Short mmCIF file of C-alpha atoms in Angstrom, two decimals:
data_model
loop_
_atom_site.label_atom_id
_atom_site.label_comp_id
_atom_site.label_asym_id
_atom_site.label_seq_id
_atom_site.Cartn_x
_atom_site.Cartn_y
_atom_site.Cartn_z
CA MET A 1 16.98 15.78 -15.05
CA LEU A 2 17.15 12.74 -17.30
CA HIS A 3 20.42 11.24 -18.40
CA ASP A 4 20.47 12.30 -22.05
CA GLN A 5 18.67 14.41 -24.61
CA SER A 6 16.41 11.72 -26.02
CA LYS A 7 12.70 11.54 -25.26
CA VAL A 8 11.60 8.92 -22.76
CA THR A 9 8.18 7.43 -23.41
CA LEU A 10 6.36 6.57 -20.21
CA VAL A 11 3.08 4.81 -19.37
CA ILE A 12 1.24 4.87 -16.03
CA VAL A 13 -0.86 1.94 -14.79
CA ASP A 14 -2.81 2.67 -11.60
CA ASP A 15 -6.42 1.99 -10.66
CA HIS A 16 -6.80 5.42 -9.03
CA PRO A 17 -7.33 8.23 -11.59
CA ILE A 18 -6.25 10.81 -9.01
CA VAL A 19 -2.85 9.09 -8.73
CA ILE A 20 -2.48 9.10 -12.51
CA GLN A 21 -3.34 12.79 -12.65
CA GLY A 22 -0.95 13.55 -9.81
CA LEU A 23 1.91 11.77 -11.58
CA LYS A 24 1.17 13.62 -14.81
CA THR A 25 1.26 16.92 -12.94
CA LEU A 26 4.53 16.05 -11.18
CA LEU A 27 6.17 15.03 -14.45
CA ALA A 28 4.79 17.93 -16.50
CA ASP A 29 7.99 19.98 -16.12
CA GLU A 30 10.18 17.10 -17.28
CA THR A 31 10.29 17.99 -20.96
CA ARG A 32 12.21 14.83 -21.87
CA ILE A 33 9.45 12.59 -20.54
CA GLU A 34 6.52 11.96 -22.83
CA ILE A 35 3.57 10.24 -21.14
CA THR A 36 2.10 8.24 -24.00
CA GLY A 37 -0.59 6.36 -22.10
CA SER A 38 -2.32 5.81 -18.78
CA PHE A 39 -4.53 2.91 -17.73
CA THR A 40 -6.64 2.07 -14.69
CA ASN A 41 -6.43 -1.69 -15.23
CA GLY A 42 -3.73 -4.12 -16.21
CA SER A 43 -5.28 -5.79 -19.24
CA ALA A 44 -5.46 -2.55 -21.23
CA ILE A 45 -1.70 -2.07 -21.36
CA ILE A 46 -1.02 -5.42 -23.07
CA PRO A 47 -2.36 -4.50 -26.55
CA PHE A 48 -0.88 -1.00 -26.16
CA LEU A 49 2.61 -2.43 -25.66
CA ARG A 50 2.27 -4.54 -28.78
CA GLU A 51 1.71 -1.41 -30.87
CA HIS A 52 3.85 1.24 -29.15
CA GLN A 53 7.45 1.58 -28.00
CA VAL A 54 7.42 2.26 -24.26
CA ASP A 55 10.61 3.01 -22.33
CA VAL A 56 9.18 3.05 -18.80
CA VAL A 57 6.03 1.70 -17.15
CA LEU A 58 5.06 3.00 -13.71
CA LEU A 59 3.08 0.03 -12.42
CA ASP A 60 0.81 -0.18 -9.40
CA ILE A 61 1.09 -3.55 -7.64
CA MET A 62 -2.60 -4.01 -6.79
CA LEU A 63 -4.90 -3.70 -9.80
CA PRO A 64 -8.60 -4.58 -10.03
CA ASP A 65 -8.22 -7.13 -12.82
CA MET A 66 -4.67 -8.49 -12.59
CA ASN A 67 -1.90 -9.29 -10.16
CA GLY A 68 0.76 -6.62 -10.65
CA VAL A 69 3.59 -9.11 -10.16
CA GLU A 70 2.21 -11.35 -12.92
CA LEU A 71 1.56 -8.34 -15.16
CA CYS A 72 5.17 -7.26 -14.75
CA ARG A 73 6.32 -10.61 -16.10
CA GLU A 74 3.92 -10.31 -19.06
CA ILE A 75 5.19 -6.83 -19.86
CA LYS A 76 8.80 -8.05 -19.92
CA ILE A 77 7.84 -10.93 -22.22
CA ILE A 78 6.03 -8.66 -24.66
CA SER A 79 8.53 -5.79 -24.45
CA PRO A 80 11.84 -6.90 -22.87
CA ARG A 81 13.44 -3.46 -23.28
CA THR A 82 10.70 -1.69 -21.31
CA CYS A 83 11.72 -0.73 -17.75
CA VAL A 84 9.03 -1.52 -15.20
CA LEU A 85 9.06 0.53 -12.01
CA ALA A 86 6.66 -0.71 -9.35
CA LEU A 87 4.81 2.10 -7.60
CA SER A 88 2.94 1.03 -4.50
CA ASN A 89 1.90 1.69 -0.90
CA HIS A 90 2.81 -1.87 0.05
CA THR A 91 5.97 -2.25 2.11
CA GLU A 92 6.26 -6.04 2.45
CA ARG A 93 9.79 -7.07 1.55
CA SER A 94 8.58 -10.39 0.13
CA LEU A 95 6.35 -8.53 -2.33
CA ILE A 96 9.18 -6.22 -3.37
CA MET A 97 11.45 -9.20 -4.01
CA GLN A 98 8.77 -11.05 -5.99
CA ILE A 99 8.22 -8.28 -8.50
CA LEU A 100 11.97 -7.76 -8.89
CA GLN A 101 12.29 -11.47 -9.62
CA ASN A 102 9.61 -11.02 -12.28
CA GLY A 103 11.60 -8.40 -14.14
CA ALA A 104 10.90 -5.06 -12.47
CA GLY A 105 13.70 -2.54 -12.64
CA GLY A 106 12.83 -0.91 -9.34
CA TYR A 107 10.30 -0.27 -6.60
CA LEU A 108 9.04 3.03 -5.22
CA LEU A 109 6.55 3.87 -2.52
CA LYS A 110 3.85 6.33 -3.49
CA ASN A 111 5.11 8.86 -0.97
CA ALA A 112 8.40 9.17 -2.88
CA SER A 113 9.42 12.68 -3.94
CA ILE A 114 9.53 13.80 -7.56
CA GLU A 115 13.34 13.89 -7.24
CA GLU A 116 13.34 10.24 -6.18
CA LEU A 117 11.01 9.33 -9.04
CA ILE A 118 13.20 11.01 -11.65
CA SER A 119 16.33 9.48 -10.13
CA CYS A 120 14.75 6.01 -10.23
CA ILE A 121 13.68 6.45 -13.85
CA ASN A 122 17.25 7.42 -14.73
CA LYS A 123 18.74 4.47 -12.87
CA ALA A 124 16.32 1.99 -14.43
CA LEU A 125 17.07 3.30 -17.93
CA ASN A 126 20.77 2.86 -17.17
CA GLY A 127 20.20 -0.76 -16.25
CA GLU A 128 20.42 -0.26 -12.49
CA VAL A 129 17.89 -1.51 -9.94
CA ALA A 130 16.18 1.57 -8.56
CA PHE A 131 14.58 2.05 -5.14
CA SER A 132 13.11 5.01 -3.30
CA LYS A 133 14.84 5.69 0.03
CA GLU A 134 12.24 3.93 2.19
CA VAL A 135 12.37 0.84 -0.02
CA GLU A 136 16.17 0.75 0.29
CA ASP A 137 15.71 0.64 4.06
CA ILE A 138 13.18 -2.19 3.78
CA ILE A 139 15.50 -4.20 1.53
CA MET A 140 18.32 -3.83 4.05
CA ARG A 141 16.17 -4.98 6.98
CA PRO A 142 14.43 -8.25 6.13
CA SER A 143 11.88 -9.47 8.65
CA LEU A 144 11.90 -12.92 10.23
CA ASN A 145 9.07 -13.99 7.90
CA ASP A 146 11.07 -12.85 4.87
CA LEU A 147 14.07 -14.87 5.99
CA LYS A 148 11.94 -17.97 6.37
CA GLY A 149 10.62 -17.63 2.83
CA ARG A 150 7.26 -18.79 1.53
CA PRO A 151 5.95 -22.14 2.77
CA GLN A 152 5.99 -24.95 0.23
CA LEU A 153 2.38 -25.92 -0.43
CA THR A 154 0.96 -28.99 -2.11
CA LYS A 155 -1.55 -28.61 -4.92
CA ARG A 156 -4.35 -29.61 -2.54
CA GLU A 157 -3.23 -27.13 0.10
CA LYS A 158 -3.30 -24.36 -2.50
CA GLN A 159 -6.86 -25.34 -3.39
CA ILE A 160 -7.91 -25.33 0.27
CA LEU A 161 -6.19 -21.97 0.84
CA GLN A 162 -8.11 -20.42 -2.06
CA LEU A 163 -11.42 -21.82 -0.80
CA ILE A 164 -10.74 -20.55 2.73
CA ALA A 165 -10.15 -17.09 1.26
CA GLU A 166 -13.48 -17.37 -0.55
CA GLY A 167 -15.18 -18.04 2.78
CA LYS A 168 -16.23 -21.60 1.98
CA THR A 169 -17.22 -23.88 4.88
CA THR A 170 -15.53 -27.21 5.53
CA ALA A 171 -18.61 -29.06 4.27
CA ILE A 172 -18.72 -27.09 1.00
CA MET A 173 -14.97 -27.51 0.45
CA ALA A 174 -15.28 -31.26 1.00
CA GLU A 175 -18.12 -31.44 -1.51
CA GLU A 176 -16.34 -29.36 -4.16
CA LEU A 177 -13.06 -31.27 -3.84
CA PHE A 178 -14.65 -34.72 -3.43
CA ILE A 179 -12.83 -35.36 -0.16
CA SER A 180 -14.00 -35.91 3.42
CA PRO A 181 -14.55 -33.05 5.88
CA PHE A 182 -11.88 -34.65 8.07
CA THR A 183 -9.36 -34.36 5.21
CA VAL A 184 -10.30 -30.70 4.70
CA GLU A 185 -9.70 -29.99 8.38
CA THR A 186 -6.36 -31.78 8.23
CA HIS A 187 -5.24 -29.57 5.34
CA ARG A 188 -6.53 -26.49 7.18
CA ARG A 189 -4.46 -27.39 10.27
CA ASN A 190 -1.41 -28.02 8.09
CA LEU A 191 -1.77 -24.57 6.50
CA ILE A 192 -2.06 -22.91 9.93
CA GLN A 193 1.12 -24.70 11.03
CA LYS A 194 3.08 -23.96 7.84
CA PHE A 195 2.31 -20.26 7.99
CA GLU A 196 2.78 -20.17 11.76
CA VAL A 197 -0.46 -18.27 12.33
CA ASN A 198 -3.30 -18.68 14.81
CA ASN A 199 -6.42 -18.53 12.67
CA ALA A 200 -7.86 -18.30 9.16
CA ALA A 201 -7.89 -14.49 9.15
CA GLU A 202 -4.13 -14.34 9.80
CA LEU A 203 -3.62 -17.11 7.24
CA ILE A 204 -5.42 -15.14 4.52
CA LYS A 205 -3.59 -11.92 5.39
CA ILE A 206 -0.10 -13.40 5.07
CA ALA A 207 -1.07 -15.40 1.96
CA ILE A 208 -2.17 -12.16 0.27
CA GLN A 209 1.07 -10.43 1.31
CA GLN A 210 3.05 -13.27 -0.24
CA GLN A 211 0.98 -13.12 -3.44
CA LEU A 212 -0.38 -16.63 -2.94
CA LEU A 213 -3.90 -15.28 -3.33
CA THR A 214 -5.22 -12.83 -5.89
#
C-alpha cells in the first residue's frame, strides 16, 4: 500500500495500448492511486503537465515520437516535483544511468510484479531512487562497455554516425557534407575504432543502446 492517505495522481506514457490497459488493471485495486491520464506518445504529455498536477509518470523509454531520456528531462523542467519512473524492456546499464542522470526517480523492467511497482512508486515519492529487483542486479554488475563509458565524438563524427544509421552511401555522405569520400571513410574508420566494433551494423546497434541515435 502507499505511504500515506493522500491521493497519488499518476500518468502512463507507453506506445502500446495493451501495456497501458494492463497497468490500469494492475493498479485498479490501489484506491489511493488515481490515473489521471495515459498517452501513447511523448509529445502529448507536455501540455497535459502544464495544466495538471501529476505526482508520478510511468514512462516508457522508447516512444515513436520522442527519446524517452530527453522527455524525462523535459518533464522535470516543466514539473520538477513530478516523479518519473522509467518502465522499459531495455536492460542496458548505460541507458538506465542516462535516464537517472536526466531526473528519473527510478527504473523498472516491464516484467516487474505489481508489488515491485507499488514499492517503487512509494520510494520515488519519498525521494528515494527506486529499482525493480532485476534492475538492482544490473546496476550492481556493470559491463566492460559501461565501465569504458561513451566514446567522445567530434561534431563531424556525430554527423557521419547519423548518416550511416540512415543507410547513406559514402558518395552521398560526401556530397551532403561537402567533403571528400576519402574523408568520409576516415571518419567511418575512426568511429569503428572508437566503438571497438567490427562493422557498421554493430556500430549502429551500440550507438542506439547509448542513446547517440534516435
